[in-house]
């Protein structure tokens, strides 16, 4: 059975990837910080889908957590989903510097190190894939979060060029606002966002799996967000930055 390693696997898009891939017959390696929640998720997937599930309790904002994740990725997986991430409460100068640096460690350093660990085995076998979860925010100016996700997109596209002809695909997934725990954890007030702007996590994961199999390098789920990203390329960058900065930036 193929094996998928998913970071941030107990909630939101990460949990949706776990459900989708287990339904497709993948054995799972679930990585997150919350051990009881990991154990519950693992048992649910074993019972419902009949797949093997490993759990890896690791905090990717720490060197020990990163090393543990690297070691498991290097031991051999067929699919790596770098999904772990978070949002900070407040604008740039409202957020402690330590929290911004932690964001870069989780969003950028962890993605780089786990991808670097997983790829050699995939290339040797001539097959495999990496999904790096970015955001539509990557295409618009939006503080450290948007900048970190822009890095994920650029990194994924660059590595994809290096992997041409190896049988291994790498893709940046760029969802828009998705019904998950993300905004609640960041204490964002999303009450003003219309319902048509929300994506469903399970549909997002399913679309990502389809796009990866097609060899897509940058996947933007949802017609509304495909249109927004396309229009954003035609609008002056300063204007899109001001609009992006206002959207979803109310905090409780």
Short mmCIF file of C-alpha atoms in Angstrom, two decimals:
data_model
loop_
_atom_site.label_atom_id
_atom_site.label_comp_id
_atom_site.label_asym_id
_atom_site.label_seq_id
_atom_site.Cartn_x
_atom_site.Cartn_y
_atom_site.Cartn_z
CA UNK A 1 0.00 0.00 0.00
CA UNK A 2 1.27 3.53 -0.69
CA UNK A 3 1.96 5.68 2.37
CA UNK A 4 1.13 9.35 2.89
CA UNK A 5 2.71 11.57 5.56
CA UNK A 6 0.44 14.49 6.49
CA UNK A 7 1.46 17.31 8.82
CA UNK A 8 -1.20 19.18 10.75
CA UNK A 9 -3.29 16.08 10.20
CA UNK A 10 -5.93 16.32 12.93
CA UNK A 11 -7.94 19.36 11.78
CA UNK A 12 -9.08 21.30 8.75
CA UNK A 13 -7.49 20.61 5.39
CA UNK A 14 -4.97 18.19 6.91
CA UNK A 15 -7.75 16.03 8.34
CA UNK A 16 -9.57 16.22 5.00
CA UNK A 17 -6.45 14.95 3.23
CA UNK A 18 -6.28 12.07 5.69
CA UNK A 19 -9.88 11.08 4.94
CA UNK A 20 -9.44 11.41 1.17
CA UNK A 21 -6.19 9.47 1.00
CA UNK A 22 -7.38 6.74 3.37
CA UNK A 23 -10.46 6.30 1.17
CA UNK A 24 -8.09 5.97 -1.80
CA UNK A 25 -6.19 3.17 -0.05
CA UNK A 26 -3.18 5.00 1.36
CA UNK A 27 -1.68 3.98 4.65
CA UNK A 28 -1.19 7.10 6.77
CA UNK A 29 1.43 8.76 8.91
CA UNK A 30 -0.36 11.49 10.84
CA UNK A 31 1.75 14.26 12.39
CA UNK A 32 0.48 16.85 14.85
CA UNK A 33 1.18 18.20 18.35
CA UNK A 34 -1.96 16.94 20.12
CA UNK A 35 -1.34 13.31 21.08
CA UNK A 36 -4.89 12.42 22.28
CA UNK A 37 -6.42 13.95 19.16
CA UNK A 38 -3.92 12.08 16.96
CA UNK A 39 -4.81 8.81 18.65
CA UNK A 40 -8.55 9.37 18.10
CA UNK A 41 -8.03 10.28 14.44
CA UNK A 42 -5.83 7.22 13.86
CA UNK A 43 -8.40 4.87 15.36
CA UNK A 44 -11.19 6.40 13.29
CA UNK A 45 -9.25 5.93 10.04
CA UNK A 46 -8.28 2.35 10.90
CA UNK A 47 -11.87 1.40 11.67
CA UNK A 48 -13.53 3.23 8.76
CA UNK A 49 -11.04 2.63 5.95
CA UNK A 50 -9.08 -0.45 7.06
CA UNK A 51 -5.70 1.20 6.50
CA UNK A 52 -2.57 1.19 8.64
CA UNK A 53 -2.04 4.43 10.55
CA UNK A 54 1.09 5.64 12.33
CA UNK A 55 1.05 8.67 14.59
CA UNK A 56 3.96 11.04 15.05
CA UNK A 57 3.64 13.57 17.85
CA UNK A 58 5.86 16.49 16.82
CA UNK A 59 5.92 20.27 17.05
CA UNK A 60 7.36 21.62 13.80
CA UNK A 61 8.24 24.91 15.45
CA UNK A 62 10.98 23.09 17.40
CA UNK A 63 14.23 21.54 16.19
CA UNK A 64 13.41 18.22 17.87
CA UNK A 65 10.03 18.10 16.16
CA UNK A 66 11.54 18.92 12.79
CA UNK A 67 14.20 16.24 13.14
CA UNK A 68 11.59 13.62 14.03
CA UNK A 69 9.51 14.60 11.01
CA UNK A 70 12.56 14.59 8.72
CA UNK A 71 13.59 11.14 9.89
CA UNK A 72 10.14 9.70 9.13
CA UNK A 73 9.97 11.38 5.73
CA UNK A 74 13.44 10.08 4.85
CA UNK A 75 12.46 6.56 5.91
CA UNK A 76 10.13 6.42 2.93
CA UNK A 77 6.73 7.82 1.97
CA UNK A 78 4.93 7.93 -1.36
CA UNK A 79 3.14 11.21 -0.72
CA UNK A 80 4.06 14.10 1.57
CA UNK A 81 1.45 16.72 2.47
CA UNK A 82 3.05 19.73 4.14
CA UNK A 83 -0.09 21.21 5.65
CA UNK A 84 0.83 22.40 9.16
CA UNK A 85 0.33 26.13 9.60
CA UNK A 86 -1.36 28.88 11.54
CA UNK A 87 -2.26 32.56 11.53
CA UNK A 88 -1.14 35.21 14.00
CA UNK A 89 -3.58 37.60 15.66
CA UNK A 90 -3.03 41.17 14.52
CA UNK A 91 -1.09 43.11 11.94
CA UNK A 92 2.68 42.97 11.65
CA UNK A 93 3.65 45.34 14.48
CA UNK A 94 0.90 43.95 16.74
CA UNK A 95 2.44 40.46 16.72
CA UNK A 96 5.44 39.51 18.89
CA UNK A 97 8.54 39.00 16.79
CA UNK A 98 8.99 35.51 18.22
CA UNK A 99 5.56 34.51 16.86
CA UNK A 100 6.43 35.79 13.39
CA UNK A 101 9.69 33.83 13.42
CA UNK A 102 7.81 30.73 14.51
CA UNK A 103 5.49 31.18 11.53
CA UNK A 104 8.47 31.23 9.17
CA UNK A 105 9.86 28.09 10.80
CA UNK A 106 6.61 26.17 10.37
CA UNK A 107 5.52 27.56 7.00
CA UNK A 108 8.93 27.70 5.30
CA UNK A 109 11.71 25.83 7.08
CA UNK A 110 9.57 22.78 7.83
CA UNK A 111 8.32 22.62 4.23
CA UNK A 112 11.88 22.84 2.90
CA UNK A 113 13.34 20.29 5.29
CA UNK A 114 10.59 17.68 4.95
CA UNK A 115 10.54 18.00 1.17
CA UNK A 116 14.33 17.64 1.11
CA UNK A 117 14.08 14.53 3.29
CA UNK A 118 11.30 12.83 1.32
CA UNK A 119 12.40 13.43 -2.28
CA UNK A 120 15.50 11.21 -2.58
CA UNK A 121 13.53 8.04 -1.85
CA UNK A 122 10.75 9.07 -4.22
CA UNK A 123 13.23 9.80 -7.01
CA UNK A 124 14.97 6.48 -6.46
CA UNK A 125 11.61 4.66 -6.79
CA UNK A 126 10.61 6.79 -9.78
CA UNK A 127 7.29 7.84 -8.29
CA UNK A 128 5.80 9.99 -5.55
CA UNK A 129 4.37 13.39 -4.81
CA UNK A 130 4.55 16.39 -2.51
CA UNK A 131 1.69 18.78 -1.78
CA UNK A 132 2.74 22.02 -0.09
CA UNK A 133 -0.31 23.81 1.29
CA UNK A 134 0.03 27.53 0.61
CA UNK A 135 -2.86 30.01 0.24
CA UNK A 136 -4.50 32.45 -2.12
CA UNK A 137 -2.83 35.00 0.16
CA UNK A 138 0.41 34.05 -1.63
CA UNK A 139 -0.71 36.15 -4.59
CA UNK A 140 -1.51 39.28 -2.59
CA UNK A 141 0.45 41.45 -0.15
CA UNK A 142 -0.62 40.36 3.33
CA UNK A 143 2.11 40.54 5.96
CA UNK A 144 4.24 37.64 7.12
CA UNK A 145 1.50 35.07 6.46
CA UNK A 146 1.12 36.01 2.79
CA UNK A 147 4.88 36.33 2.34
CA UNK A 148 5.49 32.88 3.81
CA UNK A 149 2.89 31.36 1.51
CA UNK A 150 4.35 33.16 -1.50
CA UNK A 151 7.65 31.50 -0.59
CA UNK A 152 5.90 28.10 -0.54
CA UNK A 153 4.56 28.69 -4.06
CA UNK A 154 7.89 29.86 -5.44
CA UNK A 155 9.77 27.03 -3.74
CA UNK A 156 7.35 24.40 -5.05
CA UNK A 157 7.51 25.71 -8.61
CA UNK A 158 11.30 25.80 -8.54
CA UNK A 159 11.64 22.26 -7.20
CA UNK A 160 9.06 21.06 -9.74
CA UNK A 161 11.39 22.24 -12.50
CA UNK A 162 14.24 20.27 -10.94
CA UNK A 163 12.08 17.13 -10.76
CA UNK A 164 11.11 17.06 -14.44
CA UNK A 165 11.42 13.53 -15.81
CA UNK A 166 11.83 11.84 -12.41
CA UNK A 167 8.25 10.60 -12.06
CA UNK A 168 7.82 12.71 -8.91
CA UNK A 169 5.33 15.62 -8.79
CA UNK A 170 5.33 18.58 -6.43
CA UNK A 171 2.45 21.02 -6.18
CA UNK A 172 1.54 24.15 -4.22
CA UNK A 173 -2.09 24.10 -3.07
CA UNK A 174 -3.55 27.61 -2.70
CA UNK A 175 -7.01 27.54 -1.12
CA UNK A 176 -8.99 30.61 -0.16
CA UNK A 177 -11.11 30.92 2.97
CA UNK A 178 -11.99 27.38 4.07
CA UNK A 179 -14.27 26.15 6.84
CA UNK A 180 -11.66 24.94 9.36
CA UNK A 181 -10.42 25.85 12.85
CA UNK A 182 -7.80 28.19 11.37
CA UNK A 183 -9.65 31.48 11.79
CA UNK A 184 -10.99 30.64 15.22
CA UNK A 185 -7.50 29.84 16.47
CA UNK A 186 -6.21 33.16 15.09
CA UNK A 187 -9.20 34.90 16.73
CA UNK A 188 -10.29 36.40 13.41
CA UNK A 189 -13.82 37.77 13.10
CA UNK A 190 -15.06 36.29 9.81
CA UNK A 191 -18.73 37.19 10.29
CA UNK A 192 -18.68 39.67 7.41
CA UNK A 193 -17.46 37.20 4.78
CA UNK A 194 -20.27 36.03 2.46
CA UNK A 195 -20.95 32.31 2.34
CA UNK A 196 -20.07 31.97 -1.35
CA UNK A 197 -16.46 32.81 -0.47
CA UNK A 198 -16.07 29.80 1.78
CA UNK A 199 -14.60 26.50 0.60
CA UNK A 200 -15.26 23.03 2.00
CA UNK A 201 -12.15 21.26 3.32
CA UNK A 202 -13.07 17.82 1.92
CA UNK A 203 -13.73 19.20 -1.54
CA UNK A 204 -10.49 21.15 -1.37
CA UNK A 205 -8.50 18.01 -0.55
CA UNK A 206 -10.23 16.03 -3.30
CA UNK A 207 -9.48 18.75 -5.86
CA UNK A 208 -5.85 18.82 -4.73
CA UNK A 209 -5.44 15.08 -5.17
CA UNK A 210 -6.92 15.30 -8.69
CA UNK A 211 -4.66 18.20 -9.63
CA UNK A 212 -1.54 16.48 -8.31
CA UNK A 213 -2.31 13.41 -10.41
CA UNK A 214 -2.67 15.66 -13.45
CA UNK A 215 0.75 17.18 -12.85
CA UNK A 216 -0.57 20.61 -11.87
CA UNK A 217 2.11 22.75 -10.22
CA UNK A 218 -0.09 25.40 -8.59
CA UNK A 219 -3.63 24.40 -7.65
CA UNK A 220 -6.24 27.03 -6.78
CA UNK A 221 -9.48 25.30 -5.70
CA UNK A 222 -12.84 26.94 -6.37
CA UNK A 223 -14.05 28.92 -9.36
CA UNK A 224 -14.35 32.08 -7.25
CA UNK A 225 -10.70 31.94 -6.22
CA UNK A 226 -9.46 31.05 -9.70
CA UNK A 227 -11.22 34.23 -10.87
CA UNK A 228 -9.80 36.32 -8.01
CA UNK A 229 -6.24 35.16 -8.68
CA UNK A 230 -6.66 35.75 -12.41
CA UNK A 231 -8.09 39.24 -11.92
CA UNK A 232 -5.40 40.01 -9.37
CA UNK A 233 -2.79 39.72 -12.10
CA UNK A 234 -4.53 42.50 -14.05
CA UNK A 235 -5.06 44.95 -11.17
CA UNK A 236 -2.27 47.24 -9.90
CA UNK A 237 -0.35 45.49 -7.12
CA UNK A 238 -0.81 48.36 -4.66
CA UNK A 239 -4.60 48.20 -4.98
CA UNK A 240 -4.78 44.43 -4.54
CA UNK A 241 -2.53 44.72 -1.49
CA UNK A 242 -4.82 47.28 0.15
CA UNK A 243 -7.90 45.17 -0.53
CA UNK A 244 -6.25 41.98 0.72
CA UNK A 245 -5.06 43.70 3.88
CA UNK A 246 -8.64 44.62 4.83
CA UNK A 247 -10.26 41.24 4.12
CA UNK A 248 -10.70 39.04 7.17
CA UNK A 249 -8.51 41.25 9.36
CA UNK A 250 -10.92 41.91 12.21
CA UNK A 251 -9.74 40.34 15.45
CA UNK A 252 -11.58 39.49 18.64
#
